[in-house]
Coordinates of C-alpha atoms in Angstrom, one line a residue:
X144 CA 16.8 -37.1 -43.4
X145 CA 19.2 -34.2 -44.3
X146 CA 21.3 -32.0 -42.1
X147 CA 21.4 -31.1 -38.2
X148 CA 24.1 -28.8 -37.6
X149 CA 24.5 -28.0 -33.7
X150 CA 25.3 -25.2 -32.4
X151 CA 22.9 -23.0 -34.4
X152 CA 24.9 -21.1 -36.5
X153 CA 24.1 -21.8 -40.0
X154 CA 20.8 -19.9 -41.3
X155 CA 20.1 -22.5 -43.9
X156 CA 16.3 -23.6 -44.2
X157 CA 17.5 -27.4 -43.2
X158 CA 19.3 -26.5 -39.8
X159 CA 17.2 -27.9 -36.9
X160 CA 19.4 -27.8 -34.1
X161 CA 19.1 -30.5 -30.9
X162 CA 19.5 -28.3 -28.0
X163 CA 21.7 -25.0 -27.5
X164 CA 23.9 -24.2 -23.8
X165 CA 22.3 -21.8 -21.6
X166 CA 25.5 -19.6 -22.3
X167 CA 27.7 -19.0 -25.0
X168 CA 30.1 -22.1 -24.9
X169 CA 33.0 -22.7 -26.8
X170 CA 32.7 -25.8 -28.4
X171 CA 33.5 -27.6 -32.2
X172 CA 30.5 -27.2 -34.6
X173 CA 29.3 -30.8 -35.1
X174 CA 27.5 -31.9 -38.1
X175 CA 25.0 -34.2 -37.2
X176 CA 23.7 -36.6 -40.6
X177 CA 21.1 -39.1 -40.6
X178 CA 21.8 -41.4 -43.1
X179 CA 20.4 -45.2 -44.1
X180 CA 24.0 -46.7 -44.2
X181 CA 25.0 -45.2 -41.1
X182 CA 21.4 -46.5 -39.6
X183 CA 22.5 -50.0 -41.0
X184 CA 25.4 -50.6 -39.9
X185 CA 27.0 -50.6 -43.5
X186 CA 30.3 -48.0 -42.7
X187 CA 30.8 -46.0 -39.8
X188 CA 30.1 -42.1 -40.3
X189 CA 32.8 -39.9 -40.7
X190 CA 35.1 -38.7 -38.3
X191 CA 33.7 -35.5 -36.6
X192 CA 29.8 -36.6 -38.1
X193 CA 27.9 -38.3 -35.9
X194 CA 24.2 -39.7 -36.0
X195 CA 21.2 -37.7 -34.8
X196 CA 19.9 -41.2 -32.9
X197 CA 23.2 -41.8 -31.3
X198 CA 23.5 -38.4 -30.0
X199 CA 19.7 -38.2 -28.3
X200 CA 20.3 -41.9 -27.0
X201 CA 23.0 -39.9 -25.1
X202 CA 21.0 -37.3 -23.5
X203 CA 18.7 -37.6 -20.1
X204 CA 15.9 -36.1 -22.0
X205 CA 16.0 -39.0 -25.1
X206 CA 17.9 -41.8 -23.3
X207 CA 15.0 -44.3 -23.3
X208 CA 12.1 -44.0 -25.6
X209 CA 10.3 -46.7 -23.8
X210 CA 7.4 -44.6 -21.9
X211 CA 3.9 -45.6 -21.8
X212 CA 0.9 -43.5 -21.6
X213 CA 0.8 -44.5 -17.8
X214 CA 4.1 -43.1 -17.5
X215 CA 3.4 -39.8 -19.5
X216 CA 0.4 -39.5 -17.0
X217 CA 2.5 -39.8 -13.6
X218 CA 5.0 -37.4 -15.1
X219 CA 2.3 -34.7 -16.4
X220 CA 0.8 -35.2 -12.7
X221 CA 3.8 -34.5 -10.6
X222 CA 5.1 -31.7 -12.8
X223 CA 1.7 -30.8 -13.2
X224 CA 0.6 -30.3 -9.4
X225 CA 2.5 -28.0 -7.3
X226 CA 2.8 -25.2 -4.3
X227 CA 1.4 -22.8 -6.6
X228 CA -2.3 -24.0 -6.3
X229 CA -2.2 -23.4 -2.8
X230 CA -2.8 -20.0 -3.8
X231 CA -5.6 -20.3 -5.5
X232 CA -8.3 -18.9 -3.0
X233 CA -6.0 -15.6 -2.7
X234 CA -6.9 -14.6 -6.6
X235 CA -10.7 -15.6 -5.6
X236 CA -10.6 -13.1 -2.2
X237 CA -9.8 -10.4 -5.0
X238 CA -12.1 -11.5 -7.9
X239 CA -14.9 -13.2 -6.2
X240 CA -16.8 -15.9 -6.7
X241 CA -18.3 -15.5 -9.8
X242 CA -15.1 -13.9 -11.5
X243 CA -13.1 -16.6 -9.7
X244 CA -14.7 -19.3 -11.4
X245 CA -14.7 -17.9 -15.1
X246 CA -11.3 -16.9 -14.7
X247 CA -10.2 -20.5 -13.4
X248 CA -12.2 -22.5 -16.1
X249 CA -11.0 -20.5 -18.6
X250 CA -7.1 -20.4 -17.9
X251 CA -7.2 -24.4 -17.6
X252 CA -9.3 -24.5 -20.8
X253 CA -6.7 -22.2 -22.6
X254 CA -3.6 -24.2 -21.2
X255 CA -5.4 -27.8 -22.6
X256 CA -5.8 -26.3 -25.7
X257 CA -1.8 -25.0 -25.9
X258 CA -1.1 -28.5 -24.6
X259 CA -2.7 -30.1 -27.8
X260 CA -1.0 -27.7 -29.8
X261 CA 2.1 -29.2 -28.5
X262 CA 1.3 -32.6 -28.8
X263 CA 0.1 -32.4 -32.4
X264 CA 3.7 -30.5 -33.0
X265 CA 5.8 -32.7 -31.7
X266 CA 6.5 -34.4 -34.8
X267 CA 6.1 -31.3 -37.0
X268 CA 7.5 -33.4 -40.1
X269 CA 7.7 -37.0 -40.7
X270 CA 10.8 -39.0 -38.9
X271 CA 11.7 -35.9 -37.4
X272 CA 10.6 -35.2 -33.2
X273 CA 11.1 -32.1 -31.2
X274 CA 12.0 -33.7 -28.0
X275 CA 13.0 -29.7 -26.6
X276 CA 10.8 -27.0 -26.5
X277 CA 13.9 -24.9 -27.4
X278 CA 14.6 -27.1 -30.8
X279 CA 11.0 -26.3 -31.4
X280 CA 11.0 -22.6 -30.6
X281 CA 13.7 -22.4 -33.3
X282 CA 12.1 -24.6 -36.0
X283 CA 9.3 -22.3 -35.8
X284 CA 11.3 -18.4 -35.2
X285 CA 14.5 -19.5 -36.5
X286 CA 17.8 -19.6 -34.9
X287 CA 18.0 -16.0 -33.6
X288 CA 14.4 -15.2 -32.5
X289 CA 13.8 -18.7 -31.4
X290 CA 16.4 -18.4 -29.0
X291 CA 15.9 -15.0 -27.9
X292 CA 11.9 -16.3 -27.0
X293 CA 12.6 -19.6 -25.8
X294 CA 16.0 -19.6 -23.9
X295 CA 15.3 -17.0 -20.7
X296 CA 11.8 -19.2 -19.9
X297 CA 12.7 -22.4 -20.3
X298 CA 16.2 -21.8 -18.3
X299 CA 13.9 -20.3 -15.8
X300 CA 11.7 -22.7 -15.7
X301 CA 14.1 -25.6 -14.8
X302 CA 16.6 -24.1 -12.8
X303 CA 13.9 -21.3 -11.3
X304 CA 11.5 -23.7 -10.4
X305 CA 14.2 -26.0 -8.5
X306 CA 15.0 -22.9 -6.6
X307 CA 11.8 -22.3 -5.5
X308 CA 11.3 -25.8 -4.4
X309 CA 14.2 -25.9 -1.9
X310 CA 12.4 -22.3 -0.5
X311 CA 9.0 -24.1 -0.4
X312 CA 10.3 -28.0 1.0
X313 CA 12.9 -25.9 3.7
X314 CA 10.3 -24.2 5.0
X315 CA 7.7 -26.8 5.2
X316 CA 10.8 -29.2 6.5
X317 CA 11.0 -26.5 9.3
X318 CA 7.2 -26.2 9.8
X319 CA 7.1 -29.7 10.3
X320 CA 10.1 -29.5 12.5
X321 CA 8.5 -27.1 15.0
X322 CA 5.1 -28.9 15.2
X323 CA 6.5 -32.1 15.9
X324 CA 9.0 -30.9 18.3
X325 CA 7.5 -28.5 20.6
X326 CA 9.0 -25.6 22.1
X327 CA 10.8 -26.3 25.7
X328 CA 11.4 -30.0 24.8
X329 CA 15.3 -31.1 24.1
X330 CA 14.7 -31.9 20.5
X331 CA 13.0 -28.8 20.3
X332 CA 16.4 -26.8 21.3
X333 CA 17.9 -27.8 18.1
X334 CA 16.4 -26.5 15.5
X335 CA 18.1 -25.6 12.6
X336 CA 18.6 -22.4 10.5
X337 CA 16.8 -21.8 7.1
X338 CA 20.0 -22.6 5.2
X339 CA 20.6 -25.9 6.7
X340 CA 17.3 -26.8 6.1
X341 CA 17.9 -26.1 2.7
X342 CA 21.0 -27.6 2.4
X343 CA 19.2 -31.4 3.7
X344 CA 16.4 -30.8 1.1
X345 CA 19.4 -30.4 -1.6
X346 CA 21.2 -33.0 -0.4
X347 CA 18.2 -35.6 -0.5
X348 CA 17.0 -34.4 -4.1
X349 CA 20.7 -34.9 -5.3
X350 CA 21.1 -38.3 -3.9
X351 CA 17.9 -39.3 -6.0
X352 CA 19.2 -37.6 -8.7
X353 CA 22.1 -39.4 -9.0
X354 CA 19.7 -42.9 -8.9
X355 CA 17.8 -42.0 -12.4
X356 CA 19.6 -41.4 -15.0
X357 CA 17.0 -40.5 -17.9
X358 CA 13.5 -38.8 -17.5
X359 CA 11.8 -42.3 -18.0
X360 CA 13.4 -44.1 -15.5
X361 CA 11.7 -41.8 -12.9
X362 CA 8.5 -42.7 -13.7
X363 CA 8.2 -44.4 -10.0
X364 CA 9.6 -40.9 -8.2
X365 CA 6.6 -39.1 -10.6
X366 CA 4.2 -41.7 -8.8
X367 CA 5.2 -40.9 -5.6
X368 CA 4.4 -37.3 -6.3
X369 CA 1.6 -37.5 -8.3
X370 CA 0.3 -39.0 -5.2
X371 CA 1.5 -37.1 -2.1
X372 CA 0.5 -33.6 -4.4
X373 CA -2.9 -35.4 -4.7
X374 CA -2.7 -36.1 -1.0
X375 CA -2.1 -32.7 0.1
X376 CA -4.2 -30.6 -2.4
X377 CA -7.3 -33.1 -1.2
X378 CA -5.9 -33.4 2.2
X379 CA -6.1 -29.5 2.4
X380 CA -9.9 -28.9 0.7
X381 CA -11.9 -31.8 2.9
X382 CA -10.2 -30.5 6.7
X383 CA -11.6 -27.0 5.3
X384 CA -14.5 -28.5 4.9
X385 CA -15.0 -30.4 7.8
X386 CA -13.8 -28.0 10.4
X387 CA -16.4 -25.5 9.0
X388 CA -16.1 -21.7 8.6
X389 CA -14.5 -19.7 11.3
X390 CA -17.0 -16.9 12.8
X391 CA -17.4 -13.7 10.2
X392 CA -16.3 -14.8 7.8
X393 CA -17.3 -12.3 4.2
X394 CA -17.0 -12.8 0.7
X395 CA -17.4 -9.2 0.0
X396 CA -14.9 -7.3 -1.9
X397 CA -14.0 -3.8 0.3
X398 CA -15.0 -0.8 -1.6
X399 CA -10.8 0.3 -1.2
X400 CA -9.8 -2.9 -3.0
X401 CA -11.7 -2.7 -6.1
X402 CA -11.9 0.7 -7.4
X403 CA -9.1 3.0 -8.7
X404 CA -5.2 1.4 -9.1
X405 CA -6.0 -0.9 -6.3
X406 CA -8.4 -2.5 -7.2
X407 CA -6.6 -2.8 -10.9
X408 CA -3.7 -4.0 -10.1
X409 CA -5.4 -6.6 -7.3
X410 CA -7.4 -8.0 -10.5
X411 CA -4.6 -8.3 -12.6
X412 CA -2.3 -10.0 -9.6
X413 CA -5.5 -12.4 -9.1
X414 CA -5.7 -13.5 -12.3
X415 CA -1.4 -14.1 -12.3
X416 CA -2.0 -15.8 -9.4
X417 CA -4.5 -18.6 -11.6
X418 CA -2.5 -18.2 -14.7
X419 CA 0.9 -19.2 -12.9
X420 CA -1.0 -22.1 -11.2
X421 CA -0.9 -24.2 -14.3
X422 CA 2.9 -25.3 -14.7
X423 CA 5.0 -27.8 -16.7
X424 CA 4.1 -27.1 -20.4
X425 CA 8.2 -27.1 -20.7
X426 CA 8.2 -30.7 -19.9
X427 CA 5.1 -31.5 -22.0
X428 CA 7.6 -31.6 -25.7
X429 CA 10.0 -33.4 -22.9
X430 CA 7.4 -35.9 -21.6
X431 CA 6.5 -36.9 -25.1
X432 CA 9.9 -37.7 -26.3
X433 CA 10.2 -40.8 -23.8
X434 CA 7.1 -42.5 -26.0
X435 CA 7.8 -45.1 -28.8
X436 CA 6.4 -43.6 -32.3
X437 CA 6.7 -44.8 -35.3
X438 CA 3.9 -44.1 -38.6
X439 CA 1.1 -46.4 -37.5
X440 CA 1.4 -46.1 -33.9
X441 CA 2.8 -41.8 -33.7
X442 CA 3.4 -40.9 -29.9
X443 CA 0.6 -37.7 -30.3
X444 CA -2.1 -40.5 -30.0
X445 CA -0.9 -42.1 -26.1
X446 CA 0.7 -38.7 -25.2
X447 CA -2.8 -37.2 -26.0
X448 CA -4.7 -40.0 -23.9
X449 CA -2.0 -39.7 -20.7
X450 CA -2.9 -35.7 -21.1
X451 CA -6.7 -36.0 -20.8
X452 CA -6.3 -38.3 -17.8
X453 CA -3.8 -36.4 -15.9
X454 CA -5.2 -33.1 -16.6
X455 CA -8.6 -34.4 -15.4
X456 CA -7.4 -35.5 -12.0
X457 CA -5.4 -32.0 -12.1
X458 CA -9.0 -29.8 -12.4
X459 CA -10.2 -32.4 -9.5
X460 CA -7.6 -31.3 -7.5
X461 CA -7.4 -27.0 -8.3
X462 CA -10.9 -26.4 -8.3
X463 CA -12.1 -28.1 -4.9
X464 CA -8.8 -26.5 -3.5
X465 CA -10.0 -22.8 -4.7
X466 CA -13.7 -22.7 -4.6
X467 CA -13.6 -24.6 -0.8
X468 CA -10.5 -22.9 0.3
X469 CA -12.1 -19.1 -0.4
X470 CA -15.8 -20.8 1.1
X471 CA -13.6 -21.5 3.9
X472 CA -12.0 -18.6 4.5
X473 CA -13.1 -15.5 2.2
X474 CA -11.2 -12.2 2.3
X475 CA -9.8 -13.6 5.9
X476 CA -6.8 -15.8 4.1
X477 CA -3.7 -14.6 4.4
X478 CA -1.4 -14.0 1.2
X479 CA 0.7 -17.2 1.9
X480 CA -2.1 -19.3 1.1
X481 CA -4.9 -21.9 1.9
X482 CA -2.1 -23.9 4.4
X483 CA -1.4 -21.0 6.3
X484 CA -4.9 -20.0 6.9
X485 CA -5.8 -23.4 7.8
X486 CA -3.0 -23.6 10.3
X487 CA -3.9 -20.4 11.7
X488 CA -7.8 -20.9 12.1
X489 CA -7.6 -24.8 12.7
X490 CA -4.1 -25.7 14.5
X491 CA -5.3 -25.4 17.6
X492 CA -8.1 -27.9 16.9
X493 CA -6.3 -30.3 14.3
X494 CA -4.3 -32.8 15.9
X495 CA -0.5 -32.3 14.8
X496 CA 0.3 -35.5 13.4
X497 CA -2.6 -34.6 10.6
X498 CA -1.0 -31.1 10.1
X499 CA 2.5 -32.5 10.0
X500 CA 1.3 -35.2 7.6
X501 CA 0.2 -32.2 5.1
X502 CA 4.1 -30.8 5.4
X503 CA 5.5 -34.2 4.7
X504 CA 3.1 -34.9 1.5
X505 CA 4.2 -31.0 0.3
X506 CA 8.0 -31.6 1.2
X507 CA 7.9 -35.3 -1.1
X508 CA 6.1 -33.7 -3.4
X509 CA 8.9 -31.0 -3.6
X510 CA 11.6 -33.2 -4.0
X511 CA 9.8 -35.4 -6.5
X512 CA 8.8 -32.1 -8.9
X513 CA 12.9 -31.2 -8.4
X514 CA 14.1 -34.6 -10.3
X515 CA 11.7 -33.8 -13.4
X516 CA 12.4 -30.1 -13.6
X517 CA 16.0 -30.6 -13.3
X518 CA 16.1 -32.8 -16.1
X519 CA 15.9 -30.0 -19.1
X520 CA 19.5 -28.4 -17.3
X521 CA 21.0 -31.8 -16.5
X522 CA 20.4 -32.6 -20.5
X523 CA 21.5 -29.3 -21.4
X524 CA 24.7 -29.5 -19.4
X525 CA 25.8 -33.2 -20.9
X526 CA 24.7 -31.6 -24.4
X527 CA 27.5 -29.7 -23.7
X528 CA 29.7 -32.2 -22.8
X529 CA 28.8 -34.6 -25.9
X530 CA 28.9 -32.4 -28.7
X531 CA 33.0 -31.2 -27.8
X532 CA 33.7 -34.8 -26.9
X533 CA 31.4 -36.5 -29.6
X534 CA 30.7 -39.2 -27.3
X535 CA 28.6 -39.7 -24.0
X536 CA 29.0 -38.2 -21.0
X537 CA 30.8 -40.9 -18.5
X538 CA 29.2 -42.0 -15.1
X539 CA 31.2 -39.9 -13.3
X540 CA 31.1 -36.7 -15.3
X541 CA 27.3 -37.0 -15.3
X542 CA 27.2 -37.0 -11.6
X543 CA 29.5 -34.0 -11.3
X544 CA 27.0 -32.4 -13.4
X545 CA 24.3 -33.0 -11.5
X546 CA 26.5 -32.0 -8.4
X547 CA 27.1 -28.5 -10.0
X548 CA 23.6 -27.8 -11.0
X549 CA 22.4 -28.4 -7.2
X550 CA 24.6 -26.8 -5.9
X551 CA 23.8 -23.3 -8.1
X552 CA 20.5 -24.2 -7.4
X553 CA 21.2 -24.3 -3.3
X554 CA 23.2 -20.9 -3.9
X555 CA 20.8 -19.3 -5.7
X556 CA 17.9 -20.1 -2.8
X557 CA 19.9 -19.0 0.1
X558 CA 21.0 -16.1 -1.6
X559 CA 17.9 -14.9 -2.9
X560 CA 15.0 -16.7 -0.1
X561 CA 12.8 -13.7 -1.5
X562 CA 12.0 -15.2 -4.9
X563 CA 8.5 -16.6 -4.4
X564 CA 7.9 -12.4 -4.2
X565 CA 9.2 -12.3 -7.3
X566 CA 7.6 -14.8 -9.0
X567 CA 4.5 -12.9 -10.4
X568 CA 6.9 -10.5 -12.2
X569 CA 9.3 -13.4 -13.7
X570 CA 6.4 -15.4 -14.0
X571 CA 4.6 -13.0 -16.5
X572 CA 7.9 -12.7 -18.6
X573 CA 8.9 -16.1 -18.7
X574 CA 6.0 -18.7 -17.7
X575 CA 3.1 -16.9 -18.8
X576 CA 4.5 -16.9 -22.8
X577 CA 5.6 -20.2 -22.5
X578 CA 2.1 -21.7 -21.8
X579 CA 0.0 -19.4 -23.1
X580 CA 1.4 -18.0 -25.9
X581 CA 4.3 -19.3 -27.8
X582 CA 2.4 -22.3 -28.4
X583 CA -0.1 -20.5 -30.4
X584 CA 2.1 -18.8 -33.1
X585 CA 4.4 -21.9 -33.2
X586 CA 1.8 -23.6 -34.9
X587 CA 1.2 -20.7 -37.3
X588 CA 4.5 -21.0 -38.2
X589 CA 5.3 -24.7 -38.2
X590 CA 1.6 -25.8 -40.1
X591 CA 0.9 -23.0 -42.0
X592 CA -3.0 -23.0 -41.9
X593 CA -4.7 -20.8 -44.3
X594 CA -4.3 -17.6 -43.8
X595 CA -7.7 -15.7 -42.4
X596 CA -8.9 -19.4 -41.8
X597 CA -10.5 -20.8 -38.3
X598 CA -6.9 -22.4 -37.2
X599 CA -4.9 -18.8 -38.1
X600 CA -7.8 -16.6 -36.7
X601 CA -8.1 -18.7 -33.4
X602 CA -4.3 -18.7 -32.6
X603 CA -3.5 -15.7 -34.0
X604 CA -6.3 -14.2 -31.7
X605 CA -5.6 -15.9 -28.6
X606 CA -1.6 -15.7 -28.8
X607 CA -2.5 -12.4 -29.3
X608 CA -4.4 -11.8 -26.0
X609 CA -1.6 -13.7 -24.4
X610 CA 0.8 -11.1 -25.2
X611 CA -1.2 -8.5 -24.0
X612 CA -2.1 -9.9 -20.2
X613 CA 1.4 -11.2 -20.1
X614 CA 2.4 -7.4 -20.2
X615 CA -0.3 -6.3 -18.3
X616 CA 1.2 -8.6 -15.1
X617 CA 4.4 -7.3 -15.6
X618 CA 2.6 -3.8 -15.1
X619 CA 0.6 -5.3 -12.1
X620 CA 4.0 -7.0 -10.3
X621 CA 6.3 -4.0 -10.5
X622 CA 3.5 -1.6 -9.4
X623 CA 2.9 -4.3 -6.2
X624 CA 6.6 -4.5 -5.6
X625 CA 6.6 -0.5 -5.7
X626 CA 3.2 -0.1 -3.4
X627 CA 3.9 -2.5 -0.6
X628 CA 8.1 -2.8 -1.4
X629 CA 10.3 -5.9 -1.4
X630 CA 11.9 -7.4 1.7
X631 CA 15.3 -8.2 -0.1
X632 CA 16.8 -10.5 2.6
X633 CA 20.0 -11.3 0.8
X634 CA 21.6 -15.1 2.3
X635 CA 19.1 -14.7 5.3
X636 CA 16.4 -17.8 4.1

């Protein structure tokens, strides 16, 4: 099959690394060979050579290649779904409805299509799979470019999202807290600061952590929050609906809001807002590795089917959640979302147990979304740890591993609780590439379509428009951050 040399070092035109460490990492260069003896059992490689198989069947990520399109679906579901949509009907208070719509319909239709770019790429040549999206980015850019592009996002997007889901299941953990336990009562005298909050919602995620040891043994946690983020988006959209429209409520755009820099920079934050809705297209490469393939049978075909299915439910649940949310409540909802409003123009009507029902579904659903988007760092971090050691990571070194990464992960959240307000800005230098964009010139790149032809012109063309609006949020976020400035409450969640 030829030569895998890891780390990425060599410039030859063969070198197709497996993964590379978030930092630079002493370790011994490993040559990694493929060969049909080896594979047979006839000698044993080489000392310091070991086989590409072995090494994946290592690694969270490639453990178990025994997936099944139902599986791919719960797993594209829960990473899929998250706090972001809540969101939504603040980008359609700014855009309006008709704007609202086209803008929604065509960010989902542009992610689908970068999700079948994906799929089709995942086995770019015959015998060979991209299980990473960083081993991709570098098959396609090379060793140096395909690390500077991929590295930053897809770090971010593990490790950054995790963050933001303690900050989103401590506070919804505290919501619930307070609404279940009223003020004046004795249960009600012991609440608990931000940080411990935090700290149980760590704790909890760690403990299933430690339970699963590859990305397709958690097909039953992705179940249970493919349904509770189901629950909750649906939960959320029908009580709108059935409490009806609080008094004066208008759909109207003020006059202040939508001319000048204002009204700019309130477009371009709306349609951040709907392009950061749509998450997990670093887990979609990921996903796909945990599917048998082989020639007659290739993993694009049931990875394809699991992706139509999941991202149909997905559109069932964003677009009742924005177009009723912003019928609900118009230019009245608050920027924290469709929940807050809800709870602010229905909590006095909506029986508690229902409301604290809605922060237990969000809460699961947070802890589920952790164990899938901490598996591309816990598979980085044992990458590590196999290629010095050329062998597998031992029980107990795993679990340290997992240890360490939640507890950066806890650090990180109660030292910086203000990182939701700095998602738009990260967002649109890490998340907004890595869906919308890198997608489209990997497979220029990889396949090679004829140049000036449909494929080229279309990817070329919307890559390029990518680029463009991913800069023009950057613009949008740092001129928010400078208009309405940032409450940097350092270790105070």
């Amino acid at each position: 099959m030829g030569e895998v040399v890891v780390p990425i070092e060599d410039k030859s035109k063969h070198v197709l690394p497996l993964y590379l460490p978030p930092t630079p990492v002493p370790f011994q260069i490993i040559t990694i060979k493929d060969t049909p003896g080896a594979a047979a059992g006839v000698s044993p490689p080489p000392q310091g050579v070991v086989n590409l198989s072995e090494l994946e069947s290592w690694l969270p990520l490639t453990e178990s290649r025994n997936g099944s399109t139902f599986s791919s679906i719960l797993h594209l579901l829960c990473s899929g779904i998250g706090f972001q949509v809540l969101f939504l009907p603040v980008a359609f208070a700014s855009l309006g409805w008709a704007w609202g719509i086209i803008c929604l319909s065509i960010a989902f239709m542009w992610q689908l299509y970068t999700t079948w770019l994906l799929v089709n790429l995942h086995e770019p040549v015959p015998g060979i799979r991209c299980s990473r999206f960083v081993r991709m980015s570098i098959l396609a850019f090379g060793p140096k470019l395909g690390k500077l592009l991929a590295i930053f996002p897809v770090m971010y997007l593990s490790g950054g999202s995790c963050v933001m889901l303690i900050i989103t299941a401590g506070s919804s953990m505290e919501q619930l807290f307070n609404i279940i336990c009223e003020e004046g009562t004795m249960c009600g005298s012991m609440s608990l600061s931000g940080t411990q909050w935090f700290l149980i919602f760590t704790c909890i995620a760690l403990i299933i952590a430690q339970l699963f040891p590859n990305l397709n043994s958690i097909a039953r946690v992705s179940l249970t929050g493919a349904i509770t983020s189901i629950g909750y988006c649906t939960m959320i959209w029908a009580l709108s609906i059935s409490k009806g429209r609080p008094n004066d409520v208008s759909y109207g755009i003020p006059v202040a809001d939508r001319t000048g820099m204002t009204g700019f920079g309130n477009i371009l934050n709306a349609i951040g807002i709907i392009m950061l809705a749509f998450r997990g297209h670093n887990l979609i490469l990921e996903i796909q590795g945990t599917l048998p393939s082989d020639s007659k049978h290739p993993s694009r075909k049931s990875m394809w089917r699991g992706v139509m299915v999941s991202y149909m439910i997905i559109a069932m649940c964003l677009f009742p959640l924005a177009i009723v949310g912003f019928w609900a409540y118009g230019n009245e909802i608050p920027e924290e979302g469709i929940l807050t409003a809800f709870t602010k123009f229905h909590g006095q009507d909506t029986s508690k147990y229902v409301i604290g029902l809605i922060y237990i579904w969000l809460t699961i659903s947070c802890i589920t979304s952790y164990q899938i988007y901490a598996m591309p760092a816990f598979d980085n971090l044992e990458f590590i740890y196999a290629s010095s050691k050329k062998r597998r990571c031992p029980g107990w070194v795993r679990a340290g591993i997992r240890l360490f990464f939640g507890g950066v992960t806890f650090f990180v959240a109660v030292a910086f609780p203000f990182l939701g307000k700095l998602a738009p800005l990260i967002g649109g230098m890490a998340a907004v590439p890595l869906t919308f964009v890198y997608p489209c010139f990997m497979w220029i790149s990889i396949r090679k379509p004829r140049p000036k032809g449909a494929m080229w012109s279309l990817n070329l063309g919307v890559g390029s428009i990518g680029i463009v609006l991913s800069l023009l949020l950057i613009v949008a976020a740092v001129w928010k951050l400078d208009d309405k400035g940032l409450n940097a409450n350092f270790f105070r969640p």
